[in-house]
């Protein structure tokens, strides 16, 4: 007979602003048998009937995880807001535990409550956790008619959100300011971003945004217009960038190394392809590296890791990539090092402009295979009182699978 599975020592309970009234019988039972309850002061205050030891979760949050682990094996309840696994604290703790060590009992999330108050179909709404993230993460979602529900840190963050929408040309957007949803202090007020005047907003607070205005919206497809990227000229231009992203073929959750990143446009567009994607940019010039970081922040991408250095002398830390793009610093030494370092199946794309780098790619193509593409583009330009074609420098693109 198989041994019985060990009982979980940690119960993660989602709690709303209605306190004990909103808890399930399972949550109540876990609290009744708990030897220790940990949570933020606001959550502990919602449960005045607790008789066991209570510990307020410290700041920074990571200190609380270490404190929690000191009580491993006791009957512990951890309190979290609503659904602990939707922009909540649940995964930060459970990733350190075996699956048998914990159970979770959620309550309706702020997103669920907000959608219920506004009558918005949640599957069609962008749900963002901006309570611990920059407002610029909104940028890819700012489009006429788009709806967003965002968690915010406090009332001051609501004002900052309104200012950001105005700066982006979306001042007429409707802003539904929602405080303490689900509890006795609940309040929902509607105003335009440019018309926000009240300041008496209580935590916890969320905002529903109905985008309106004439601000520019970030296109969805690869090959965004060049003006979206600040650059000193070191930029993979739009048509070539679109072909490059097509060759790199990003899939959800994959990691890219962008070597010789310049403005960071390839890595940024890779990240915009899916919210689970990751990218590391390697750039020799510190000024360009800073510019790549700024471009990523401006376009709402917070997952671009930028390191200053020259490959193959400098490699990104962490796991090996699913794909590699070489936009600068192409050499035999670099390709040799990549071939020796990367696992089979890694996709590699390299662009060349000079005759010397073209010859290098042609030789590697002959030795290892893959696909070799010559990209020749021309733009219409004035020619007297008429127009003619002005050729750009051709680009040779090699793509291969290691």
mmCIF file of C-alpha atoms in Angstrom:
data_model
loop_
_atom_site.group_PDB
_atom_site.id
_atom_site.type_symbol
_atom_site.label_atom_id
_atom_site.label_comp_id
_atom_site.label_asym_id
_atom_site.label_seq_id
_atom_site.Cartn_x
_atom_site.Cartn_y
_atom_site.Cartn_z
ATOM 1 C CA UNK A 1 0.000 0.000 0.000
ATOM 2 C CA UNK A 2 1.385 3.395 -1.006
ATOM 3 C CA UNK A 3 2.247 5.899 1.716
ATOM 4 C CA UNK A 4 -0.264 8.707 2.193
ATOM 5 C CA UNK A 5 0.733 12.056 0.728
ATOM 6 C CA UNK A 6 2.013 14.490 3.394
ATOM 7 C CA UNK A 7 -0.392 17.186 4.481
ATOM 8 C CA UNK A 8 0.422 20.682 3.228
ATOM 9 C CA UNK A 9 1.825 22.922 5.950
ATOM 10 C CA UNK A 10 1.090 26.207 4.145
ATOM 11 C CA UNK A 11 -2.338 27.477 3.157
ATOM 12 C CA UNK A 12 -2.426 30.581 0.966
ATOM 13 C CA UNK A 13 -5.749 32.324 1.435
ATOM 14 C CA UNK A 14 -7.028 35.044 -0.840
ATOM 15 C CA UNK A 15 -8.976 37.659 1.056
ATOM 16 C CA UNK A 16 -11.057 40.558 -0.174
ATOM 17 C CA UNK A 17 -12.139 43.866 1.328
ATOM 18 C CA UNK A 18 -15.193 42.140 2.826
ATOM 19 C CA UNK A 19 -12.889 40.299 5.224
ATOM 20 C CA UNK A 20 -14.254 37.163 6.911
ATOM 21 C CA UNK A 21 -17.674 37.554 5.250
ATOM 22 C CA UNK A 22 -16.156 36.660 1.885
ATOM 23 C CA UNK A 23 -14.175 33.640 3.026
ATOM 24 C CA UNK A 24 -15.154 30.109 2.079
ATOM 25 C CA UNK A 25 -15.667 27.370 4.648
ATOM 26 C CA UNK A 26 -12.281 25.916 3.627
ATOM 27 C CA UNK A 27 -10.558 29.243 4.350
ATOM 28 C CA UNK A 28 -12.300 29.553 7.696
ATOM 29 C CA UNK A 29 -11.266 26.023 8.640
ATOM 30 C CA UNK A 30 -7.624 26.711 7.698
ATOM 31 C CA UNK A 31 -7.611 29.856 9.840
ATOM 32 C CA UNK A 32 -9.204 28.008 12.777
ATOM 33 C CA UNK A 33 -6.453 25.360 12.871
ATOM 34 C CA UNK A 34 -3.549 27.704 12.013
ATOM 35 C CA UNK A 35 -0.642 28.050 14.409
ATOM 36 C CA UNK A 36 0.587 31.169 12.620
ATOM 37 C CA UNK A 37 -0.968 33.698 10.237
ATOM 38 C CA UNK A 38 1.240 35.961 8.099
ATOM 39 C CA UNK A 39 0.067 38.799 5.901
ATOM 40 C CA UNK A 40 0.168 42.538 5.226
ATOM 41 C CA UNK A 41 -1.153 44.763 8.009
ATOM 42 C CA UNK A 42 -4.253 45.642 5.947
ATOM 43 C CA UNK A 43 -5.221 41.979 5.602
ATOM 44 C CA UNK A 44 -4.523 41.127 9.234
ATOM 45 C CA UNK A 45 -6.752 44.015 10.306
ATOM 46 C CA UNK A 46 -9.638 42.451 8.362
ATOM 47 C CA UNK A 47 -9.534 39.376 10.627
ATOM 48 C CA UNK A 48 -9.795 40.645 14.225
ATOM 49 C CA UNK A 49 -10.992 37.263 15.543
ATOM 50 C CA UNK A 50 -7.688 35.484 14.900
ATOM 51 C CA UNK A 51 -6.317 34.073 18.163
ATOM 52 C CA UNK A 52 -3.074 32.444 17.002
ATOM 53 C CA UNK A 53 0.250 34.197 16.472
ATOM 54 C CA UNK A 54 0.126 36.870 13.742
ATOM 55 C CA UNK A 55 3.159 38.244 11.926
ATOM 56 C CA UNK A 56 2.955 41.308 9.700
ATOM 57 C CA UNK A 57 4.619 40.745 6.337
ATOM 58 C CA UNK A 58 7.696 43.009 6.224
ATOM 59 C CA UNK A 59 9.009 45.310 3.512
ATOM 60 C CA UNK A 60 10.752 44.487 1.233
ATOM 61 C CA UNK A 61 8.563 41.548 0.266
ATOM 62 C CA UNK A 62 11.503 39.131 -0.090
ATOM 63 C CA UNK A 63 12.265 39.490 3.629
ATOM 64 C CA UNK A 64 8.830 38.061 4.351
ATOM 65 C CA UNK A 65 9.549 34.948 2.291
ATOM 66 C CA UNK A 66 12.656 34.222 4.354
ATOM 67 C CA UNK A 67 10.656 34.764 7.549
ATOM 68 C CA UNK A 68 7.889 32.470 6.331
ATOM 69 C CA UNK A 69 10.370 29.690 5.575
ATOM 70 C CA UNK A 70 11.570 29.784 9.182
ATOM 71 C CA UNK A 71 8.153 28.346 10.141
ATOM 72 C CA UNK A 72 8.187 25.552 7.576
ATOM 73 C CA UNK A 73 6.378 22.533 8.964
ATOM 74 C CA UNK A 74 4.011 24.457 11.244
ATOM 75 C CA UNK A 75 0.377 25.022 10.255
ATOM 76 C CA UNK A 76 0.784 28.414 8.583
ATOM 77 C CA UNK A 77 -1.713 30.614 6.748
ATOM 78 C CA UNK A 78 -0.438 33.248 4.357
ATOM 79 C CA UNK A 79 -2.889 36.024 3.467
ATOM 80 C CA UNK A 80 -2.921 37.582 -0.005
ATOM 81 C CA UNK A 81 -5.260 39.814 -1.986
ATOM 82 C CA UNK A 82 -8.041 38.129 -3.951
ATOM 83 C CA UNK A 83 -6.518 35.572 -6.289
ATOM 84 C CA UNK A 84 -2.936 34.975 -5.052
ATOM 85 C CA UNK A 85 -1.827 33.815 -8.500
ATOM 86 C CA UNK A 86 -3.044 36.760 -10.581
ATOM 87 C CA UNK A 87 -0.489 39.542 -10.014
ATOM 88 C CA UNK A 88 -0.407 38.239 -6.457
ATOM 89 C CA UNK A 89 2.199 36.936 -4.058
ATOM 90 C CA UNK A 90 1.431 33.247 -4.461
ATOM 91 C CA UNK A 91 3.995 32.231 -7.070
ATOM 92 C CA UNK A 92 6.799 34.125 -5.301
ATOM 93 C CA UNK A 93 6.450 31.678 -2.426
ATOM 94 C CA UNK A 94 5.352 28.434 -4.068
ATOM 95 C CA UNK A 95 8.248 28.337 -6.500
ATOM 96 C CA UNK A 96 10.452 27.599 -3.474
ATOM 97 C CA UNK A 97 8.258 24.722 -2.271
ATOM 98 C CA UNK A 98 7.340 21.219 -3.350
ATOM 99 C CA UNK A 99 3.809 20.969 -4.685
ATOM 100 C CA UNK A 100 2.764 18.837 -1.706
ATOM 101 C CA UNK A 101 3.676 21.575 0.788
ATOM 102 C CA UNK A 102 0.978 24.092 -0.010
ATOM 103 C CA UNK A 103 -2.652 24.636 -0.949
ATOM 104 C CA UNK A 104 -4.282 27.851 -2.154
ATOM 105 C CA UNK A 105 -7.838 29.101 -1.694
ATOM 106 C CA UNK A 106 -8.545 32.184 -3.842
ATOM 107 C CA UNK A 107 -11.367 34.706 -3.711
ATOM 108 C CA UNK A 108 -12.499 36.927 -6.608
ATOM 109 C CA UNK A 109 -9.631 39.059 -7.921
ATOM 110 C CA UNK A 110 -9.773 42.816 -8.306
ATOM 111 C CA UNK A 111 -9.998 42.248 -12.067
ATOM 112 C CA UNK A 112 -13.083 40.062 -11.612
ATOM 113 C CA UNK A 113 -14.743 42.584 -9.313
ATOM 114 C CA UNK A 114 -13.869 45.508 -11.593
ATOM 115 C CA UNK A 115 -15.271 43.760 -14.667
ATOM 116 C CA UNK A 116 -18.443 43.000 -12.727
ATOM 117 C CA UNK A 117 -18.851 46.644 -11.730
ATOM 118 C CA UNK A 118 -18.166 47.991 -15.225
ATOM 119 C CA UNK A 119 -19.941 45.270 -17.194
ATOM 120 C CA UNK A 120 -16.826 44.556 -19.261
ATOM 121 C CA UNK A 121 -16.166 41.081 -20.704
ATOM 122 C CA UNK A 122 -12.942 40.221 -18.941
ATOM 123 C CA UNK A 123 -11.622 38.072 -21.792
ATOM 124 C CA UNK A 124 -11.564 41.196 -23.991
ATOM 125 C CA UNK A 125 -9.858 43.473 -21.459
ATOM 126 C CA UNK A 126 -6.118 43.945 -20.890
ATOM 127 C CA UNK A 127 -5.416 43.222 -17.209
ATOM 128 C CA UNK A 128 -2.242 44.876 -15.930
ATOM 129 C CA UNK A 129 -0.508 44.934 -12.565
ATOM 130 C CA UNK A 130 0.895 48.453 -12.413
ATOM 131 C CA UNK A 131 1.062 48.547 -8.615
ATOM 132 C CA UNK A 132 4.710 47.443 -8.821
ATOM 133 C CA UNK A 133 5.561 48.199 -12.454
ATOM 134 C CA UNK A 134 6.099 51.318 -14.599
ATOM 135 C CA UNK A 135 3.133 53.035 -16.237
ATOM 136 C CA UNK A 136 4.892 52.685 -19.596
ATOM 137 C CA UNK A 137 3.703 49.055 -19.681
ATOM 138 C CA UNK A 138 0.421 50.587 -20.832
ATOM 139 C CA UNK A 139 1.952 51.761 -24.111
ATOM 140 C CA UNK A 140 1.242 48.653 -26.250
ATOM 141 C CA UNK A 141 -2.402 48.744 -25.098
ATOM 142 C CA UNK A 142 -3.166 52.386 -25.908
ATOM 143 C CA UNK A 143 -5.449 52.203 -28.933
ATOM 144 C CA UNK A 144 -8.807 53.803 -29.671
ATOM 145 C CA UNK A 145 -11.579 51.813 -28.020
ATOM 146 C CA UNK A 146 -9.244 49.488 -26.088
ATOM 147 C CA UNK A 147 -10.190 48.699 -22.491
ATOM 148 C CA UNK A 148 -7.695 48.168 -19.684
ATOM 149 C CA UNK A 149 -8.057 47.303 -15.999
ATOM 150 C CA UNK A 150 -4.948 48.246 -14.047
ATOM 151 C CA UNK A 151 -3.997 47.661 -10.431
ATOM 152 C CA UNK A 152 -2.362 50.770 -8.975
ATOM 153 C CA UNK A 153 -0.213 51.432 -5.954
ATOM 154 C CA UNK A 154 -2.227 54.293 -4.405
ATOM 155 C CA UNK A 155 -4.100 57.506 -5.136
ATOM 156 C CA UNK A 156 -0.959 59.311 -6.267
ATOM 157 C CA UNK A 157 -0.494 56.599 -8.886
ATOM 158 C CA UNK A 158 -3.972 57.369 -10.257
ATOM 159 C CA UNK A 159 -2.911 60.968 -10.828
ATOM 160 C CA UNK A 160 0.309 59.799 -12.462
ATOM 161 C CA UNK A 161 -1.701 57.469 -14.699
ATOM 162 C CA UNK A 162 -3.951 60.324 -15.788
ATOM 163 C CA UNK A 163 -0.916 62.492 -16.564
ATOM 164 C CA UNK A 164 0.651 59.675 -18.598
ATOM 165 C CA UNK A 165 -2.513 59.218 -20.664
ATOM 166 C CA UNK A 166 -2.631 62.955 -21.374
ATOM 167 C CA UNK A 167 1.052 62.975 -22.398
ATOM 168 C CA UNK A 168 0.432 60.072 -24.790
ATOM 169 C CA UNK A 169 -2.478 61.872 -26.474
ATOM 170 C CA UNK A 170 -5.208 59.864 -24.730
ATOM 171 C CA UNK A 171 -6.464 62.594 -22.386
ATOM 172 C CA UNK A 172 -10.146 62.086 -23.342
ATOM 173 C CA UNK A 173 -9.994 58.468 -22.125
ATOM 174 C CA UNK A 174 -12.631 57.540 -19.554
ATOM 175 C CA UNK A 175 -11.034 56.687 -16.223
ATOM 176 C CA UNK A 176 -13.063 54.570 -13.778
ATOM 177 C CA UNK A 177 -11.382 54.979 -10.403
ATOM 178 C CA UNK A 178 -12.333 52.000 -8.202
ATOM 179 C CA UNK A 179 -11.462 51.914 -4.511
ATOM 180 C CA UNK A 180 -11.708 49.014 -2.027
ATOM 181 C CA UNK A 181 -13.818 46.868 -4.343
ATOM 182 C CA UNK A 182 -15.973 44.293 -2.597
ATOM 183 C CA UNK A 183 -15.871 45.909 0.830
ATOM 184 C CA UNK A 184 -17.829 48.466 2.848
ATOM 185 C CA UNK A 185 -15.523 51.283 1.644
ATOM 186 C CA UNK A 186 -16.111 50.525 -2.034
ATOM 187 C CA UNK A 187 -16.388 53.542 -4.320
ATOM 188 C CA UNK A 188 -16.378 53.848 -8.118
ATOM 189 C CA UNK A 189 -16.022 57.233 -9.838
ATOM 190 C CA UNK A 190 -15.816 58.061 -13.526
ATOM 191 C CA UNK A 191 -13.832 60.956 -14.981
ATOM 192 C CA UNK A 192 -11.710 61.648 -18.033
ATOM 193 C CA UNK A 193 -7.949 61.402 -17.649
ATOM 194 C CA UNK A 194 -7.556 65.078 -18.568
ATOM 195 C CA UNK A 195 -10.373 66.042 -16.191
ATOM 196 C CA UNK A 196 -9.187 64.247 -13.062
ATOM 197 C CA UNK A 197 -9.427 66.686 -10.176
ATOM 198 C CA UNK A 198 -10.148 64.712 -7.000
ATOM 199 C CA UNK A 199 -7.284 63.431 -4.844
ATOM 200 C CA UNK A 200 -9.100 61.583 -2.045
ATOM 201 C CA UNK A 201 -8.419 58.080 -3.365
ATOM 202 C CA UNK A 202 -7.988 55.259 -0.879
ATOM 203 C CA UNK A 203 -5.882 52.117 -1.194
ATOM 204 C CA UNK A 204 -6.489 49.520 -2.609
ATOM 205 C CA UNK A 205 -7.265 51.211 -5.888
ATOM 206 C CA UNK A 206 -7.647 50.096 -9.492
ATOM 207 C CA UNK A 207 -8.514 51.945 -12.686
ATOM 208 C CA UNK A 208 -10.607 50.954 -15.658
ATOM 209 C CA UNK A 209 -9.479 52.757 -18.806
ATOM 210 C CA UNK A 210 -11.550 53.222 -21.967
ATOM 211 C CA UNK A 211 -9.015 54.566 -24.437
ATOM 212 C CA UNK A 212 -10.016 57.651 -26.400
ATOM 213 C CA UNK A 213 -8.037 60.420 -28.060
ATOM 214 C CA UNK A 214 -5.746 60.948 -31.007
ATOM 215 C CA UNK A 215 -2.442 59.686 -29.641
ATOM 216 C CA UNK A 216 -0.319 57.303 -31.727
ATOM 217 C CA UNK A 217 -0.875 53.589 -31.183
ATOM 218 C CA UNK A 218 1.944 51.088 -31.392
ATOM 219 C CA UNK A 219 1.363 48.757 -34.379
ATOM 220 C CA UNK A 220 0.936 45.077 -33.616
ATOM 221 C CA UNK A 221 3.053 43.554 -36.374
ATOM 222 C CA UNK A 222 6.829 43.266 -36.612
ATOM 223 C CA UNK A 223 8.569 46.015 -38.536
ATOM 224 C CA UNK A 224 7.248 49.004 -36.572
ATOM 225 C CA UNK A 225 8.033 52.391 -38.160
ATOM 226 C CA UNK A 226 11.548 53.612 -37.444
ATOM 227 C CA UNK A 227 10.372 56.732 -35.613
ATOM 228 C CA UNK A 228 9.327 54.605 -32.634
ATOM 229 C CA UNK A 229 13.017 53.952 -31.872
ATOM 230 C CA UNK A 230 15.460 56.673 -30.823
ATOM 231 C CA UNK A 231 18.669 56.075 -32.739
ATOM 232 C CA UNK A 232 21.998 57.539 -33.822
ATOM 233 C CA UNK A 233 21.606 55.726 -37.138
ATOM 234 C CA UNK A 234 22.589 52.321 -35.753
ATOM 235 C CA UNK A 235 19.143 50.863 -36.392
ATOM 236 C CA UNK A 236 17.869 47.879 -38.353
ATOM 237 C CA UNK A 237 15.428 49.710 -40.617
ATOM 238 C CA UNK A 238 11.771 48.746 -40.778
ATOM 239 C CA UNK A 239 11.615 46.465 -43.883
ATOM 240 C CA UNK A 240 14.802 44.604 -42.950
ATOM 241 C CA UNK A 241 13.647 44.398 -39.339
ATOM 242 C CA UNK A 242 10.372 42.793 -40.431
ATOM 243 C CA UNK A 243 12.248 40.194 -42.487
ATOM 244 C CA UNK A 244 14.671 39.617 -39.628
ATOM 245 C CA UNK A 245 11.892 39.001 -37.086
ATOM 246 C CA UNK A 246 10.226 36.671 -39.561
ATOM 247 C CA UNK A 247 13.457 34.679 -39.861
ATOM 248 C CA UNK A 248 13.970 34.642 -36.072
ATOM 249 C CA UNK A 249 10.390 33.292 -35.754
ATOM 250 C CA UNK A 250 9.706 34.126 -32.080
ATOM 251 C CA UNK A 251 7.475 31.718 -30.190
ATOM 252 C CA UNK A 252 5.829 32.299 -26.828
ATOM 253 C CA UNK A 253 8.204 32.157 -23.871
ATOM 254 C CA UNK A 254 11.433 32.063 -25.871
ATOM 255 C CA UNK A 255 14.719 33.834 -25.145
ATOM 256 C CA UNK A 256 16.669 35.895 -27.708
ATOM 257 C CA UNK A 257 20.268 37.073 -27.666
ATOM 258 C CA UNK A 258 20.551 40.312 -29.681
ATOM 259 C CA UNK A 259 24.280 40.744 -30.365
ATOM 260 C CA UNK A 260 25.372 44.219 -31.486
ATOM 261 C CA UNK A 261 21.992 45.558 -30.426
ATOM 262 C CA UNK A 262 22.375 49.219 -31.437
ATOM 263 C CA UNK A 263 19.034 50.844 -30.597
ATOM 264 C CA UNK A 264 17.621 47.545 -29.342
ATOM 265 C CA UNK A 265 14.877 47.431 -31.965
ATOM 266 C CA UNK A 266 15.192 43.698 -32.733
ATOM 267 C CA UNK A 267 15.105 42.673 -29.074
ATOM 268 C CA UNK A 268 12.223 45.042 -28.350
ATOM 269 C CA UNK A 269 10.122 43.740 -31.229
ATOM 270 C CA UNK A 270 10.907 40.180 -30.133
ATOM 271 C CA UNK A 271 9.491 41.033 -26.696
ATOM 272 C CA UNK A 272 6.438 42.753 -28.157
ATOM 273 C CA UNK A 273 5.623 39.509 -29.994
ATOM 274 C CA UNK A 274 4.481 37.863 -26.729
ATOM 275 C CA UNK A 275 4.398 38.943 -23.060
ATOM 276 C CA UNK A 276 6.243 35.785 -21.964
ATOM 277 C CA UNK A 277 9.223 36.367 -24.265
ATOM 278 C CA UNK A 278 12.631 37.388 -22.923
ATOM 279 C CA UNK A 279 15.609 39.051 -24.574
ATOM 280 C CA UNK A 280 19.169 39.994 -23.729
ATOM 281 C CA UNK A 281 20.879 42.698 -25.782
ATOM 282 C CA UNK A 282 24.671 42.924 -25.991
ATOM 283 C CA UNK A 283 26.045 46.304 -27.086
ATOM 284 C CA UNK A 284 29.648 47.509 -27.034
ATOM 285 C CA UNK A 285 28.824 51.243 -26.891
ATOM 286 C CA UNK A 286 27.557 52.345 -23.435
ATOM 287 C CA UNK A 287 25.613 55.268 -24.941
ATOM 288 C CA UNK A 288 23.804 52.956 -27.343
ATOM 289 C CA UNK A 289 23.185 50.479 -24.525
ATOM 290 C CA UNK A 290 21.491 53.226 -22.507
ATOM 291 C CA UNK A 291 19.476 54.211 -25.568
ATOM 292 C CA UNK A 292 18.289 50.627 -26.012
ATOM 293 C CA UNK A 293 17.120 50.592 -22.384
ATOM 294 C CA UNK A 294 15.284 53.890 -22.886
ATOM 295 C CA UNK A 295 13.617 52.624 -26.076
ATOM 296 C CA UNK A 296 12.440 49.503 -24.284
ATOM 297 C CA UNK A 297 11.004 51.518 -21.405
ATOM 298 C CA UNK A 298 9.238 53.985 -23.718
ATOM 299 C CA UNK A 299 7.566 51.170 -25.650
ATOM 300 C CA UNK A 300 6.303 49.380 -22.568
ATOM 301 C CA UNK A 301 8.853 46.555 -22.495
ATOM 302 C CA UNK A 302 10.373 45.739 -19.110
ATOM 303 C CA UNK A 303 11.994 42.409 -20.004
ATOM 304 C CA UNK A 304 14.941 43.610 -22.094
ATOM 305 C CA UNK A 305 18.198 42.889 -20.297
ATOM 306 C CA UNK A 306 20.953 45.087 -21.732
ATOM 307 C CA UNK A 307 24.614 44.370 -21.067
ATOM 308 C CA UNK A 308 27.583 46.414 -22.251
ATOM 309 C CA UNK A 309 30.287 44.310 -23.821
ATOM 310 C CA UNK A 310 31.560 42.581 -26.949
ATOM 311 C CA UNK A 311 30.728 38.978 -27.795
ATOM 312 C CA UNK A 312 32.334 36.453 -27.647
ATOM 313 C CA UNK A 313 34.308 38.033 -24.785
ATOM 314 C CA UNK A 314 31.043 38.805 -22.982
ATOM 315 C CA UNK A 315 28.083 36.402 -22.819
ATOM 316 C CA UNK A 316 24.705 36.987 -21.198
ATOM 317 C CA UNK A 317 24.257 35.291 -17.826
ATOM 318 C CA UNK A 318 21.580 32.680 -17.283
ATOM 319 C CA UNK A 319 20.065 30.165 -19.667
ATOM 320 C CA UNK A 320 21.086 29.695 -23.284
ATOM 321 C CA UNK A 321 18.856 31.288 -25.931
ATOM 322 C CA UNK A 322 16.333 29.806 -28.329
ATOM 323 C CA UNK A 323 17.424 32.260 -31.030
ATOM 324 C CA UNK A 324 20.357 34.598 -31.708
ATOM 325 C CA UNK A 325 20.490 37.695 -33.899
ATOM 326 C CA UNK A 326 23.820 39.214 -34.952
ATOM 327 C CA UNK A 327 23.398 42.808 -36.048
ATOM 328 C CA UNK A 328 26.940 43.942 -35.311
ATOM 329 C CA UNK A 329 30.350 42.566 -34.479
ATOM 330 C CA UNK A 330 30.100 39.709 -36.984
ATOM 331 C CA UNK A 331 33.308 37.659 -37.174
ATOM 332 C CA UNK A 332 34.585 34.121 -37.572
ATOM 333 C CA UNK A 333 35.530 34.129 -33.901
ATOM 334 C CA UNK A 334 31.968 35.025 -32.887
ATOM 335 C CA UNK A 335 30.385 32.360 -35.089
ATOM 336 C CA UNK A 336 32.895 29.745 -33.937
ATOM 337 C CA UNK A 337 32.114 30.572 -30.318
ATOM 338 C CA UNK A 338 28.350 30.451 -30.883
ATOM 339 C CA UNK A 339 28.598 27.111 -32.667
ATOM 340 C CA UNK A 340 30.596 25.686 -29.777
ATOM 341 C CA UNK A 341 28.371 27.141 -27.054
ATOM 342 C CA UNK A 342 24.787 26.849 -28.264
ATOM 343 C CA UNK A 343 22.712 23.665 -28.246
ATOM 344 C CA UNK A 344 21.377 21.985 -31.364
ATOM 345 C CA UNK A 345 18.144 23.545 -32.566
ATOM 346 C CA UNK A 346 19.083 27.153 -31.756
ATOM 347 C CA UNK A 347 18.002 29.530 -34.527
ATOM 348 C CA UNK A 348 20.608 32.027 -35.735
ATOM 349 C CA UNK A 349 20.094 35.051 -38.001
ATOM 350 C CA UNK A 350 22.885 37.407 -39.080
ATOM 351 C CA UNK A 351 22.678 40.536 -41.244
ATOM 352 C CA UNK A 352 25.641 41.855 -43.229
ATOM 353 C CA UNK A 353 26.140 45.110 -45.159
ATOM 354 C CA UNK A 354 29.866 45.204 -46.006
ATOM 355 C CA UNK A 355 31.522 43.086 -48.698
ATOM 356 C CA UNK A 356 33.749 41.481 -46.079
ATOM 357 C CA UNK A 357 30.847 40.408 -43.850
ATOM 358 C CA UNK A 358 28.898 39.231 -46.918
ATOM 359 C CA UNK A 359 31.826 36.992 -47.860
ATOM 360 C CA UNK A 360 31.982 35.636 -44.321
ATOM 361 C CA UNK A 361 28.276 34.726 -44.371
ATOM 362 C CA UNK A 362 28.578 33.145 -47.810
ATOM 363 C CA UNK A 363 31.424 30.957 -46.547
ATOM 364 C CA UNK A 364 29.548 29.865 -43.425
ATOM 365 C CA UNK A 365 26.463 29.185 -45.524
ATOM 366 C CA UNK A 366 28.558 26.955 -47.754
ATOM 367 C CA UNK A 367 29.996 25.100 -44.757
ATOM 368 C CA UNK A 368 26.919 24.706 -42.554
ATOM 369 C CA UNK A 369 23.890 25.313 -44.760
ATOM 370 C CA UNK A 370 20.881 27.406 -43.883
ATOM 371 C CA UNK A 371 19.292 30.109 -45.994
ATOM 372 C CA UNK A 372 21.038 33.060 -47.632
ATOM 373 C CA UNK A 373 18.924 36.051 -48.672
ATOM 374 C CA UNK A 374 19.956 39.281 -50.395
ATOM 375 C CA UNK A 375 17.653 42.187 -49.572
ATOM 376 C CA UNK A 376 17.726 45.086 -52.031
ATOM 377 C CA UNK A 377 15.458 48.053 -51.393
ATOM 378 C CA UNK A 378 14.949 51.405 -53.089
ATOM 379 C CA UNK A 379 12.966 54.477 -52.075
ATOM 380 C CA UNK A 380 11.244 57.001 -54.316
ATOM 381 C CA UNK A 381 13.210 60.263 -54.162
ATOM 382 C CA UNK A 382 13.007 63.619 -55.968
ATOM 383 C CA UNK A 383 14.797 63.704 -59.321
ATOM 384 C CA UNK A 384 14.497 67.222 -60.678
ATOM 385 C CA UNK A 385 10.781 67.930 -60.849
ATOM 386 C CA UNK A 386 10.020 64.194 -60.966
ATOM 387 C CA UNK A 387 10.945 61.156 -58.904
ATOM 388 C CA UNK A 388 13.307 58.229 -59.273
ATOM 389 C CA UNK A 389 14.489 55.255 -57.294
ATOM 390 C CA UNK A 390 17.293 55.753 -54.770
ATOM 391 C CA UNK A 391 18.823 52.426 -53.801
ATOM 392 C CA UNK A 392 19.693 51.579 -50.225
ATOM 393 C CA UNK A 393 22.725 49.533 -49.306
ATOM 394 C CA UNK A 394 21.819 45.868 -49.887
ATOM 395 C CA UNK A 395 21.677 43.584 -46.858
ATOM 396 C CA UNK A 396 22.662 39.926 -46.937
ATOM 397 C CA UNK A 397 20.824 37.822 -44.363
ATOM 398 C CA UNK A 398 21.886 34.368 -43.325
ATOM 399 C CA UNK A 399 19.579 32.233 -41.214
ATOM 400 C CA UNK A 400 20.424 28.778 -39.940
ATOM 401 C CA UNK A 401 19.488 26.232 -37.299
ATOM 402 C CA UNK A 402 22.424 24.898 -35.322
#
